[in-house]
Short mmCIF file of C-alpha atoms and ligand atoms in Angstrom, two decimals:
data_model
loop_
_atom_site.label_atom_id
_atom_site.label_comp_id
_atom_site.label_asym_id
_atom_site.label_seq_id
_atom_site.Cartn_x
_atom_site.Cartn_y
_atom_site.Cartn_z
CA MET A 1469 -160.63 158.11 -4.04
CA ASN A 1470 -156.85 158.36 -4.08
CA ARG A 1471 -154.21 161.00 -4.81
CA GLN A 1472 -154.15 160.35 -8.55
CA ARG A 1473 -157.91 160.42 -8.99
CA LEU A 1474 -158.21 163.55 -6.86
CA LYS A 1475 -155.59 165.26 -9.01
CA GLY A 1476 -157.57 164.31 -12.13
CA LEU A 1477 -160.82 165.54 -10.60
CA ILE A 1478 -159.29 168.88 -9.59
CA GLU A 1479 -157.79 169.40 -13.05
CA GLN A 1480 -161.12 168.57 -14.66
CA THR A 1481 -163.14 170.79 -12.30
CA ILE A 1482 -161.04 173.87 -12.06
CA GLY A 1483 -159.56 173.61 -15.54
CA ASN A 1484 -156.94 176.25 -16.14
CA ARG A 1485 -157.67 178.08 -12.93
CA LEU A 1486 -154.80 178.40 -10.47
CA LEU A 1487 -155.45 176.50 -7.21
CA VAL A 1488 -154.59 178.79 -4.29
CA THR A 1489 -154.97 177.66 -0.69
CA VAL A 1490 -154.83 180.35 1.98
CA SER A 1491 -154.44 179.67 5.69
CA HIS A 1492 -152.78 181.26 8.65
CA SER A 1493 -150.56 178.27 9.43
CA GLU A 1494 -147.81 177.23 7.06
CA PRO A 1495 -147.12 173.54 6.51
CA TYR A 1496 -143.34 173.80 6.82
CA ILE A 1497 -141.50 176.17 9.13
CA THR A 1498 -137.84 177.06 8.78
CA THR A 1499 -135.94 177.81 11.98
CA TYR A 1500 -132.38 178.24 13.18
CA ILE A 1501 -131.20 175.32 15.27
CA GLU A 1502 -127.69 175.80 16.69
CA GLY A 1503 -127.06 178.42 13.99
CA GLU A 1504 -128.15 176.17 11.13
CA VAL A 1505 -131.30 176.54 9.03
CA LYS A 1506 -133.62 173.53 9.61
CA TRP A 1507 -137.11 172.57 8.37
CA LYS A 1508 -139.94 171.51 10.65
CA TYR A 1509 -143.38 170.11 9.74
CA ALA A 1510 -146.02 172.22 11.53
CA ALA A 1511 -148.32 170.50 14.10
CA GLY A 1512 -152.06 171.01 13.79
CA GLY A 1513 -155.15 169.62 12.18
CA LEU A 1514 -155.40 171.98 9.22
CA VAL A 1515 -151.87 171.29 8.01
CA THR A 1516 -152.20 167.51 8.53
CA ALA A 1517 -155.28 167.50 6.31
CA LEU A 1518 -154.20 169.91 3.57
CA ASP A 1519 -150.58 168.99 2.98
CA PRO A 1520 -151.35 165.57 1.34
CA ILE A 1521 -153.88 167.28 -0.93
CA MET A 1522 -151.48 169.99 -2.03
CA GLU A 1523 -148.79 167.34 -2.52
CA ALA A 1524 -151.14 165.39 -4.75
CA CYS A 1525 -152.49 168.33 -6.74
CA GLY A 1526 -149.80 171.00 -6.76
CA GLY A 1527 -150.70 174.70 -6.80
CA LEU A 1528 -149.90 177.48 -4.39
CA TRP A 1529 -150.32 177.70 -0.60
CA VAL A 1530 -150.27 181.20 0.90
CA ALA A 1531 -149.61 181.33 4.66
CA TYR A 1532 -148.00 183.42 7.37
CA GLY A 1533 -144.24 182.81 7.60
CA ALA A 1534 -143.86 182.08 11.30
CA GLY A 1535 -140.33 180.65 11.39
CA ASP A 1536 -137.34 182.82 12.38
CA ALA A 1537 -135.40 181.50 9.34
CA ASP A 1538 -138.32 181.52 6.89
CA LYS A 1539 -136.87 184.46 4.98
CA GLU A 1540 -133.59 182.61 4.40
CA VAL A 1541 -135.06 180.13 1.94
CA VAL A 1542 -137.66 182.10 -0.04
CA ASP A 1543 -137.18 183.83 -3.41
CA SER A 1544 -137.78 187.52 -4.09
CA GLU A 1545 -141.57 186.92 -4.17
CA GLY A 1546 -141.55 185.15 -0.80
CA LYS A 1547 -141.96 181.70 -2.37
CA VAL A 1548 -140.28 178.35 -1.81
CA ASN A 1549 -141.10 174.90 -3.17
CA VAL A 1550 -142.14 172.28 -0.62
CA PRO A 1551 -142.04 169.63 0.86
CA PRO A 1552 -138.34 170.41 1.27
CA ASP A 1553 -137.10 166.91 0.35
CA SER A 1554 -139.37 166.36 -2.70
CA PRO A 1555 -141.10 169.59 -3.76
CA ASN A 1556 -144.60 169.31 -5.21
CA TYR A 1557 -146.17 172.71 -4.65
CA ALA A 1558 -145.22 176.32 -3.92
CA LEU A 1559 -145.50 177.94 -0.50
CA LYS A 1560 -145.76 181.74 -0.44
CA ARG A 1561 -144.92 183.18 2.93
CA VAL A 1562 -146.64 186.38 3.99
CA SER A 1563 -144.85 188.66 6.44
CA LEU A 1564 -146.81 190.54 9.06
CA SER A 1565 -145.54 193.10 11.55
CA LYS A 1566 -145.53 192.13 15.25
CA SER A 1567 -148.26 194.64 15.92
CA ILE A 1568 -150.54 193.14 13.25
CA VAL A 1569 -149.85 189.61 14.47
CA ASP A 1570 -150.75 190.70 17.96
CA GLY A 1571 -154.16 192.03 16.94
CA TYR A 1572 -155.08 189.62 14.13
CA LEU A 1573 -153.75 186.40 15.64
CA ASN A 1574 -153.52 186.73 19.42
CA GLY A 1575 -156.37 189.19 19.76
CA ILE A 1576 -159.08 188.26 17.25
CA SER A 1577 -158.30 184.72 16.03
CA ASN A 1578 -157.28 183.24 19.37
CA ARG A 1579 -159.19 185.38 21.88
CA LEU A 1580 -162.36 186.17 19.93
CA PHE A 1581 -163.13 183.47 17.35
CA TRP A 1582 -161.68 180.46 19.19
CA PRO A 1583 -163.67 180.90 22.44
CA LEU A 1584 -166.74 182.23 20.59
CA CYS A 1585 -166.94 179.10 18.43
CA HIS A 1586 -165.95 176.54 21.08
CA PHE A 1587 -168.59 176.33 23.74
CA VAL A 1588 -166.30 175.75 26.73
CA TYR A 1589 -167.17 178.71 28.96
CA VAL A 1590 -164.11 180.83 28.13
CA ARG A 1591 -165.18 184.41 27.51
CA PRO A 1592 -164.36 185.87 24.07
CA ARG A 1593 -162.62 189.28 24.01
CA PHE A 1594 -163.68 192.06 21.67
CA SER A 1595 -161.10 194.76 21.00
CA LYS A 1596 -161.77 197.36 18.32
CA ARG A 1597 -158.06 197.90 17.74
CA ASP A 1598 -157.47 194.17 17.24
CA TRP A 1599 -160.45 194.01 14.90
CA GLU A 1600 -158.88 196.65 12.61
CA GLN A 1601 -155.60 194.69 12.64
CA TYR A 1602 -157.49 191.52 11.75
CA LYS A 1603 -159.01 193.12 8.66
CA GLU A 1604 -155.64 194.63 7.76
CA ALA A 1605 -154.02 191.18 7.95
CA ASN A 1606 -156.75 189.72 5.71
CA LYS A 1607 -156.01 192.50 3.18
CA ILE A 1608 -152.33 191.56 3.24
CA PHE A 1609 -153.16 187.88 2.58
CA ALA A 1610 -155.57 188.91 -0.22
CA ASP A 1611 -152.89 191.14 -1.81
CA ALA A 1612 -150.47 188.19 -1.72
CA VAL A 1613 -153.07 186.08 -3.53
CA LEU A 1614 -153.81 188.82 -6.07
CA SER A 1615 -150.11 189.29 -6.80
CA GLU A 1616 -149.95 185.60 -7.80
CA ILE A 1617 -153.20 185.39 -9.70
CA LYS A 1618 -152.27 188.36 -11.91
CA GLU A 1619 -154.36 187.87 -15.08
CA LYS A 1620 -155.06 184.17 -14.47
CA ASP A 1621 -158.40 182.72 -13.36
CA ALA A 1622 -158.22 181.19 -9.91
CA PHE A 1623 -159.90 178.93 -7.41
CA VAL A 1624 -159.15 180.45 -4.02
CA TRP A 1625 -159.66 178.11 -1.10
CA THR A 1626 -159.44 179.95 2.22
CA HIS A 1627 -159.39 178.31 5.62
CA ASP A 1628 -160.75 178.85 9.05
CA TYR A 1629 -161.47 181.70 11.40
CA HIS A 1630 -158.30 183.63 10.52
CA MET A 1631 -159.49 184.34 6.97
CA CYS A 1632 -163.08 185.62 7.17
CA PHE A 1633 -162.42 188.49 4.75
CA CYS A 1634 -159.72 187.17 2.45
CA SER A 1635 -162.08 186.02 -0.34
CA LYS A 1636 -164.05 189.25 -0.05
CA TYR A 1637 -160.94 191.37 -0.65
CA VAL A 1638 -159.83 189.12 -3.53
CA LYS A 1639 -163.27 189.20 -5.14
CA GLU A 1640 -163.59 192.96 -4.84
CA LYS A 1641 -160.72 193.15 -7.34
CA ARG A 1642 -161.27 189.85 -9.21
CA PRO A 1643 -165.00 188.99 -9.03
CA GLU A 1644 -164.75 186.01 -11.39
CA THR A 1645 -162.52 184.13 -8.92
CA ILE A 1646 -164.15 181.05 -7.38
CA GLY A 1647 -164.09 181.48 -3.60
CA VAL A 1648 -164.49 178.53 -1.24
CA HIS A 1649 -164.09 178.76 2.50
CA PHE A 1650 -163.70 175.82 4.88
CA TRP A 1651 -164.45 176.42 8.57
CA HIS A 1652 -162.45 173.85 10.58
CA ILE A 1653 -163.88 174.53 14.03
CA PRO A 1654 -167.48 174.49 15.33
CA TRP A 1655 -169.87 177.26 14.30
CA PRO A 1656 -172.00 178.44 17.25
CA GLY A 1657 -175.76 178.89 17.40
CA PRO A 1658 -177.23 182.42 17.04
CA GLU A 1659 -177.70 182.92 20.79
CA ILE A 1660 -173.90 182.73 21.19
CA PHE A 1661 -172.84 184.30 17.88
CA LYS A 1662 -174.92 187.44 18.37
CA ILE A 1663 -172.81 188.60 21.32
CA CYS A 1664 -170.09 189.45 18.78
CA PRO A 1665 -170.23 193.19 17.97
CA TRP A 1666 -169.08 192.45 14.40
CA ALA A 1667 -171.49 189.56 13.73
CA GLU A 1668 -173.01 191.22 10.67
CA GLU A 1669 -169.68 192.15 9.13
CA ILE A 1670 -168.31 188.61 9.62
CA LEU A 1671 -171.30 186.99 7.92
CA GLU A 1672 -171.26 189.50 5.06
CA GLY A 1673 -167.54 188.81 4.53
CA LEU A 1674 -167.97 185.05 4.47
CA LEU A 1675 -170.96 185.25 2.14
CA MET A 1676 -168.70 186.63 -0.58
CA ASN A 1677 -167.64 182.99 -1.03
CA ASP A 1678 -169.43 180.71 -3.50
CA LEU A 1679 -169.31 177.79 -1.13
CA ILE A 1680 -168.74 177.53 2.61
CA GLY A 1681 -167.92 174.13 4.10
CA PHE A 1682 -168.37 173.03 7.72
CA GLN A 1683 -167.36 169.84 9.51
CA THR A 1684 -170.89 168.73 10.46
CA LYS A 1685 -174.53 169.27 9.47
CA GLU A 1686 -175.12 170.86 12.88
CA PHE A 1687 -172.46 173.57 12.33
CA ALA A 1688 -173.81 174.27 8.82
CA ALA A 1689 -177.33 174.62 10.25
CA ASN A 1690 -176.04 176.92 13.00
CA PHE A 1691 -174.44 179.14 10.34
CA MET A 1692 -177.70 179.39 8.41
CA ASP A 1693 -179.59 180.21 11.63
CA CYS A 1694 -177.07 182.98 12.39
CA VAL A 1695 -177.51 184.48 8.91
CA ASP A 1696 -181.28 184.17 9.27
CA GLN A 1697 -181.27 186.16 12.50
CA THR A 1698 -178.65 188.73 11.48
CA LEU A 1699 -178.96 189.66 7.80
CA GLU A 1700 -181.72 190.44 5.30
CA ALA A 1701 -180.96 187.29 3.36
CA ARG A 1702 -183.10 184.56 1.81
CA ILE A 1703 -182.30 181.10 3.05
CA ASP A 1704 -183.26 178.04 1.07
CA ARG A 1705 -183.00 175.16 3.53
CA ILE A 1706 -183.82 172.56 0.88
CA SER A 1707 -181.00 173.41 -1.49
CA SER A 1708 -178.90 174.63 1.46
CA SER A 1709 -178.18 178.00 -0.14
CA ILE A 1710 -178.12 181.56 1.07
CA PHE A 1711 -179.10 184.39 -1.29
CA PHE A 1712 -177.69 187.73 -0.24
CA LYS A 1713 -177.08 190.91 -2.24
CA ASN A 1714 -177.70 189.17 -5.57
CA ARG A 1715 -175.29 186.36 -4.83
CA GLU A 1716 -175.78 182.72 -3.94
CA THR A 1717 -173.58 180.94 -1.41
CA ARG A 1718 -173.87 177.18 -0.97
CA ILE A 1719 -173.56 175.83 2.56
CA ARG A 1720 -172.41 172.22 2.92
CA ASP A 1721 -170.95 169.83 5.47
CA PHE A 1722 -167.72 168.03 4.59
CA PRO A 1723 -166.30 166.03 7.51
CA ILE A 1724 -162.53 166.35 7.22
CA SER A 1725 -160.27 163.32 7.48
CA ILE A 1726 -156.73 161.96 7.26
CA ASP A 1727 -154.51 160.17 4.76
CA PHE A 1728 -155.53 156.74 6.09
CA GLU A 1729 -153.23 154.67 3.89
CA ASN A 1730 -150.21 156.71 4.83
CA VAL A 1731 -150.81 156.55 8.60
CA SER A 1732 -151.61 152.84 8.37
CA ARG A 1733 -148.44 152.21 6.32
CA ILE A 1734 -146.20 154.17 8.69
CA SER A 1735 -147.71 152.34 11.66
CA GLY A 1736 -147.24 148.96 9.93
CA GLY A 1737 -143.54 149.74 9.53
CA ILE A 1738 -143.02 150.33 13.27
CA SER A 1739 -141.60 147.22 14.91
CA GLU A 1740 -142.36 145.81 18.37
CA GLY A 1741 -138.75 146.55 19.22
CA GLU A 1742 -139.19 150.25 18.44
CA ILE A 1743 -142.26 150.42 20.68
CA GLU A 1744 -140.37 148.71 23.49
CA LYS A 1745 -137.52 151.15 23.05
CA LEU A 1746 -139.93 154.09 23.28
CA LYS A 1747 -141.48 152.61 26.42
CA ARG A 1748 -138.05 152.11 27.98
CA TYR A 1749 -137.17 155.71 27.15
CA HIS A 1750 -140.17 156.84 29.21
CA GLY A 1751 -139.50 154.37 32.02
CA ILE A 1752 -142.47 152.14 31.09
CA LYS A 1753 -142.13 148.36 31.38
CA GLY A 1754 -142.54 146.44 28.10
CA ASP A 1755 -145.79 144.66 28.99
CA MET A 1756 -147.46 147.61 30.76
CA PRO A 1757 -150.72 148.73 29.03
CA VAL A 1758 -150.65 152.36 27.91
CA VAL A 1759 -153.54 154.81 27.76
CA VAL A 1760 -152.48 157.51 25.30
CA GLY A 1761 -153.63 161.07 24.60
CA VAL A 1762 -152.30 163.36 21.83
CA ASP A 1763 -153.48 166.96 21.69
CA ARG A 1764 -152.33 170.50 21.35
CA LEU A 1765 -152.15 171.93 24.90
CA ASP A 1766 -155.45 173.71 24.31
CA TYR A 1767 -158.18 174.37 26.86
CA THR A 1768 -160.79 172.90 24.50
CA LYS A 1769 -159.17 169.46 24.50
CA GLY A 1770 -160.19 168.46 28.05
CA ILE A 1771 -156.70 167.48 29.27
CA PRO A 1772 -157.44 168.38 32.94
CA GLU A 1773 -160.59 166.23 32.74
CA LYS A 1774 -158.48 163.22 31.64
CA LEU A 1775 -156.08 163.78 34.54
CA LEU A 1776 -158.89 164.10 37.07
CA ALA A 1777 -160.35 160.82 35.81
CA ILE A 1778 -156.96 159.08 36.12
CA ARG A 1779 -156.61 160.44 39.66
CA GLU A 1780 -160.08 159.18 40.61
CA LEU A 1781 -159.40 155.81 39.04
CA LEU A 1782 -156.19 155.33 41.01
CA SER A 1783 -157.80 156.52 44.22
CA GLU A 1784 -160.89 154.29 43.94
CA HIS A 1785 -159.11 151.26 42.46
CA PRO A 1786 -155.78 150.78 44.24
CA GLU A 1787 -155.51 147.40 42.49
CA LEU A 1788 -154.95 149.29 39.22
CA ARG A 1789 -151.82 151.03 40.46
CA LYS A 1790 -148.76 149.79 38.58
CA LYS A 1791 -151.16 148.17 36.09
CA PHE A 1792 -151.17 150.88 33.39
CA VAL A 1793 -149.55 154.21 32.46
CA PHE A 1794 -151.23 157.30 31.02
CA VAL A 1795 -149.05 158.97 28.36
CA GLN A 1796 -150.19 162.45 27.32
CA VAL A 1797 -148.45 164.17 24.41
CA ALA A 1798 -149.37 167.86 24.52
CA SER A 1799 -147.72 170.20 22.04
CA PRO A 1800 -147.38 173.76 23.32
CA THR A 1801 -149.66 176.17 21.51
CA ARG A 1802 -150.54 179.92 21.62
CA ALA A 1803 -148.09 180.53 24.43
CA HIS A 1804 -148.59 184.32 24.17
CA VAL A 1805 -152.25 184.10 25.11
CA TYR A 1806 -153.07 184.50 28.81
CA GLU A 1807 -155.79 181.79 28.94
CA TYR A 1808 -153.28 179.27 27.55
CA GLN A 1809 -150.63 180.19 30.12
CA VAL A 1810 -153.13 179.63 32.95
CA HIS A 1811 -154.30 176.37 31.39
CA GLY A 1812 -150.75 175.09 30.86
CA GLU A 1813 -149.90 175.73 34.51
CA ARG A 1814 -153.06 173.97 35.69
CA VAL A 1815 -152.22 170.90 33.62
CA LEU A 1816 -148.62 170.75 34.86
CA ASN A 1817 -149.77 171.11 38.47
CA LEU A 1818 -152.22 168.25 38.10
CA VAL A 1819 -149.60 165.98 36.51
CA ASP A 1820 -147.20 166.79 39.29
CA LYS A 1821 -149.76 166.13 42.05
CA ILE A 1822 -150.90 162.80 40.60
CA ASN A 1823 -147.36 161.58 40.10
CA TRP A 1824 -146.35 162.71 43.59
CA GLN A 1825 -149.32 160.99 45.19
CA TYR A 1826 -149.37 157.69 43.32
CA SER A 1827 -145.84 156.89 42.06
CA GLU A 1828 -144.44 153.64 43.40
CA GLY A 1829 -140.80 152.70 42.83
CA ALA A 1830 -139.95 153.16 39.16
CA TRP A 1831 -143.66 153.34 38.17
CA LYS A 1832 -145.16 156.76 37.48
CA PRO A 1833 -148.87 156.89 36.54
CA VAL A 1834 -148.55 159.86 34.16
CA VAL A 1835 -145.91 160.52 31.50
CA PHE A 1836 -146.40 164.05 30.22
CA ILE A 1837 -144.61 165.10 27.02
CA SER A 1838 -144.94 168.77 26.27
CA ASP A 1839 -143.21 168.83 22.93
CA PHE A 1840 -143.69 168.91 19.20
CA ILE A 1841 -143.14 165.43 17.79
CA GLU A 1842 -142.56 164.86 14.10
CA ARG A 1843 -145.11 162.85 12.14
CA ASP A 1844 -143.71 159.31 12.23
CA GLY A 1845 -142.74 159.71 15.88
CA LEU A 1846 -146.28 160.70 16.78
CA ILE A 1847 -147.71 157.60 15.13
CA LYS A 1848 -145.34 155.56 17.31
CA TYR A 1849 -146.99 157.07 20.39
CA LEU A 1850 -150.45 156.25 19.02
CA LYS A 1851 -149.33 152.70 18.30
CA MET A 1852 -147.89 152.37 21.80
CA GLY A 1853 -151.34 153.03 23.32
CA GLN A 1854 -153.81 150.18 23.77
CA ILE A 1855 -156.41 152.78 24.68
CA CYS A 1856 -156.67 156.29 23.20
CA LEU A 1857 -158.42 158.89 25.33
CA ILE A 1858 -160.00 161.88 23.56
CA THR A 1859 -161.99 164.17 25.80
CA SER A 1860 -162.45 167.39 23.78
CA LEU A 1861 -164.98 169.69 25.42
CA HIS A 1862 -165.84 170.86 21.91
CA ASP A 1863 -163.99 170.02 18.68
CA GLY A 1864 -164.74 170.65 15.01
CA MET A 1865 -163.60 167.16 14.02
CA ASN A 1866 -160.54 165.82 15.92
CA LEU A 1867 -158.11 164.15 13.56
CA VAL A 1868 -156.20 162.34 16.32
CA SER A 1869 -159.19 160.02 16.83
CA LYS A 1870 -158.98 159.04 13.14
CA GLU A 1871 -155.17 158.74 13.28
CA PHE A 1872 -155.41 156.34 16.21
CA VAL A 1873 -157.84 154.17 14.24
CA ALA A 1874 -155.58 154.22 11.16
CA ALA A 1875 -152.57 153.32 13.32
CA ARG A 1876 -154.27 150.14 14.66
CA ASN A 1877 -153.35 147.73 11.92
CA GLY A 1878 -152.26 145.04 14.35
CA ASP A 1879 -153.47 144.90 17.97
CA PRO A 1880 -156.94 146.51 17.75
CA GLY A 1881 -157.00 148.91 20.73
CA VAL A 1882 -159.93 150.90 22.14
CA LEU A 1883 -160.93 154.46 21.31
CA ILE A 1884 -162.64 156.54 23.99
CA LEU A 1885 -164.16 159.58 22.32
CA SER A 1886 -165.95 162.71 23.45
CA LYS A 1887 -169.51 163.15 22.26
CA PHE A 1888 -168.62 166.79 21.55
CA ALA A 1889 -165.99 165.98 18.89
CA GLY A 1890 -167.22 166.12 15.29
CA SER A 1891 -165.64 162.70 14.60
CA ILE A 1892 -168.19 160.98 16.87
CA ASN A 1893 -170.65 161.10 13.94
CA GLU A 1894 -168.42 158.68 12.04
CA LEU A 1895 -166.62 156.75 14.79
CA LYS A 1896 -169.73 155.26 16.31
CA ASP A 1897 -167.89 152.20 17.61
CA ALA A 1898 -165.77 154.23 19.98
CA ILE A 1899 -166.75 154.28 23.67
CA MET A 1900 -168.61 157.59 23.75
CA ILE A 1901 -168.24 159.81 26.80
CA ASN A 1902 -169.37 163.17 28.10
CA PRO A 1903 -166.02 164.84 28.90
CA TYR A 1904 -167.64 167.05 31.55
CA SER A 1905 -168.28 163.90 33.59
CA VAL A 1906 -165.08 162.69 35.26
CA GLU A 1907 -167.12 159.67 36.36
CA GLU A 1908 -167.90 158.72 32.74
CA ILE A 1909 -164.28 159.09 31.65
CA LYS A 1910 -163.14 156.95 34.57
CA ASN A 1911 -165.72 154.24 33.83
CA SER A 1912 -164.83 154.23 30.15
CA ILE A 1913 -161.17 153.53 31.00
CA LEU A 1914 -162.26 150.70 33.27
CA LYS A 1915 -164.43 149.30 30.50
CA ALA A 1916 -161.62 149.59 27.95
CA LEU A 1917 -159.11 147.87 30.26
CA VAL A 1918 -161.30 144.75 30.50
CA MET A 1919 -162.84 144.70 27.02
CA SER A 1920 -162.56 141.33 25.29
CA ASP A 1921 -160.25 141.01 22.29
CA GLU A 1922 -163.19 140.00 20.16
CA GLU A 1923 -165.18 143.12 20.99
CA LYS A 1924 -162.12 145.31 20.42
CA ARG A 1925 -161.53 143.75 17.03
CA THR A 1926 -165.15 144.11 15.94
CA ARG A 1927 -165.35 147.75 16.98
CA MET A 1928 -161.97 148.66 15.51
CA SER A 1929 -162.49 146.96 12.17
CA LYS A 1930 -165.75 148.89 11.65
CA MET A 1931 -164.03 152.17 12.49
CA ARG A 1932 -161.10 151.37 10.20
CA GLU A 1933 -163.47 150.67 7.32
CA GLU A 1934 -165.18 154.01 7.96
CA VAL A 1935 -161.98 156.09 8.03
CA LYS A 1936 -160.46 154.22 5.09
CA GLU A 1937 -163.57 154.88 3.02
CA HIS A 1938 -163.84 158.53 4.07
CA ASP A 1939 -160.23 159.67 3.91
CA VAL A 1940 -158.87 163.17 3.30
CA PHE A 1941 -158.81 162.68 -0.49
CA ARG A 1942 -162.51 161.89 -0.49
CA TRP A 1943 -163.12 164.97 1.67
CA ALA A 1944 -161.33 167.18 -0.87
CA ALA A 1945 -163.04 165.41 -3.79
CA GLU A 1946 -166.49 166.03 -2.35
CA LEU A 1947 -165.69 169.66 -1.79
CA VAL A 1948 -164.34 170.05 -5.32
CA ARG A 1949 -167.38 168.24 -6.79
CA SER A 1950 -169.61 170.73 -4.99
CA VAL A 1951 -167.65 173.52 -6.67
CA SER A 1952 -168.31 171.93 -10.04
CA ARG A 1953 -172.02 171.82 -9.23
CA LEU A 1954 -172.18 175.57 -8.63
CA LYS A 1955 -174.59 177.03 -11.15
CA PRO A 1956 -172.83 178.15 -14.32
CA ASN A 1957 -171.74 181.74 -13.89
CA ALA A 1958 -172.70 181.77 -10.19
CA TYR A 1959 -169.32 183.34 -9.59
CA GLU A 1960 -169.64 185.83 -12.38
CA LYS A 1961 -172.92 187.47 -11.59
CA PHE A 1962 -171.78 190.58 -9.77
P1 ADQ B 2540 -156.64 170.78 16.00
O1 ADQ B 2540 -157.36 171.52 17.08
O2 ADQ B 2540 -155.21 171.05 15.87
O3 ADQ B 2540 -157.34 170.99 14.58
P2 ADQ B 2540 -156.87 167.83 15.54
O4 ADQ B 2540 -157.93 167.70 14.52
O5 ADQ B 2540 -156.86 166.73 16.52
O6 ADQ B 2540 -156.93 169.20 16.33
O7 ADQ B 2540 -155.49 167.83 14.77
C1 ADQ B 2540 -154.27 167.88 15.44
C2 ADQ B 2540 -153.17 167.40 14.50
O8 ADQ B 2540 -151.91 167.81 15.01
C3 ADQ B 2540 -153.16 165.89 14.38
O9 ADQ B 2540 -152.84 165.55 13.07
C4 ADQ B 2540 -152.08 165.48 15.35
O10 ADQ B 2540 -151.44 164.29 14.99
C5 ADQ B 2540 -151.12 166.66 15.29
N1 ADQ B 2540 -150.49 166.86 16.62
C6 ADQ B 2540 -151.09 167.00 17.80
N2 ADQ B 2540 -150.18 167.09 18.80
C7 ADQ B 2540 -148.99 167.00 18.21
C8 ADQ B 2540 -147.63 167.00 18.70
N3 ADQ B 2540 -147.34 167.09 19.99
N4 ADQ B 2540 -146.66 166.90 17.81
C9 ADQ B 2540 -146.93 166.80 16.50
N5 ADQ B 2540 -148.16 166.77 15.98
C10 ADQ B 2540 -149.18 166.87 16.82
C11 ADQ B 2540 -158.33 171.88 14.07
C12 ADQ B 2540 -159.72 171.72 14.71
C13 ADQ B 2540 -160.15 170.27 14.64
C14 ADQ B 2540 -160.12 169.77 13.19
C15 ADQ B 2540 -158.81 170.13 12.52
C16 ADQ B 2540 -158.85 169.84 11.03
O11 ADQ B 2540 -159.69 172.17 16.05
O12 ADQ B 2540 -161.44 170.11 15.19
O13 ADQ B 2540 -160.25 168.37 13.19
O14 ADQ B 2540 -158.47 171.50 12.69
O15 ADQ B 2540 -159.91 170.47 10.42
#
């Protein structure tokens, strides 16, 4: 599958319907930098996956306008064509008041859904006021969609835990719309989900979609178990469908991916000299092996666990001091949420302690970069690493693991991957670890440092084949094909 064929498939499947993607995050943010209006590509898995698809297929992307200069560039309907340098699709920016953002985003999305769905022992918070704001925000997104659909037929593709009710509100006014929802993060089992006071309402909202996609079979099965234990619905496990209030909703797993060719091409264009320059910039000697990590600074990503393993490694193996550097890129995220502030401080403290204890001369064991890095720059960091360390405590997929594989088109490199990341189902030739075991992480680094070139090459070439074959265009194609297999008039039988 490639861009062109996906475009053809989408045109054939959805016909004259308008393709509308709805997510909280916008792909391009406009901000003021030194008084001038500048564009920035937004960091995060959802945007990385969807932008190439929207670029290939066109259509409309509705998202929250988070940039301070976003309003400067939009037309009277809140729209602007993107990507800024070669526009291919329209972005409609939704404005929300600070009070709504506080409840819908900080309160419900980040403090209820995120910890509820990621099993990492952070307690979800349930505030009635925030819940009302969440539904209000979903109404605002739905109104933005409805104002664009007007009299046209549409295929509305909503994303993630921010948008549980968007399709419902659209369909209440335009029942013939096709509604597809993709859930990017894990879906918990019923024993966890039922602690949510609004469990029933959430499931009823989501079941207004014709198709709901999850990253793995396990998450899809968890969703069906939750419905089974919460609603008076009929569940057909063979066809993987839920029948509720005279409607049918298909439940499927679609493991998300990356634009393999693009990452591989960008990586191929990065010269040895550029890598050396980047190493010099961070005070790393040219021939020093690098263990790299790239994550949002999120408590689900297991960054403290990586640091504890590095500390143990240096303490137990003094001979490894000055023999490698650990480079962690960690983009700041959700800075207004208390749990993230505490986590950020913990990470910085650990980095500081390890560097204080083990630095020798110009060598520092940990280089910590707490910044947003634009796309090509990030691939440079992945290419600089001989070993990539991914220790998510729980992760829907984890695109960085696939990006690292795509970036290895020369020296093979070793991927160390958490068994709790969705991508482990496909990247079976990674060294698999339990991120809760510092011992296992430490041993995996030791193993990676001494792995033979032949073994590295064999493992990496299998993983590259896998990611190349199952790229983001194939992900979208499979989802769209499932839409075309919906029973005729399934979305018209209200
Ligand atoms: P995330 O939790 O954001 O995604 P991930 O899938 O790894 O996690 O995607 C992160 C993306 O952001 C990658 O493309 C990465 O390159 C980029 N990124 C990370 N740090 C960056 C930085 N400092 N600067 C610039 N870019 C950076 C969520 C779910 C995942 C799921 C994706 C997609 O949590 O499980 O894989 O959505 O569905």
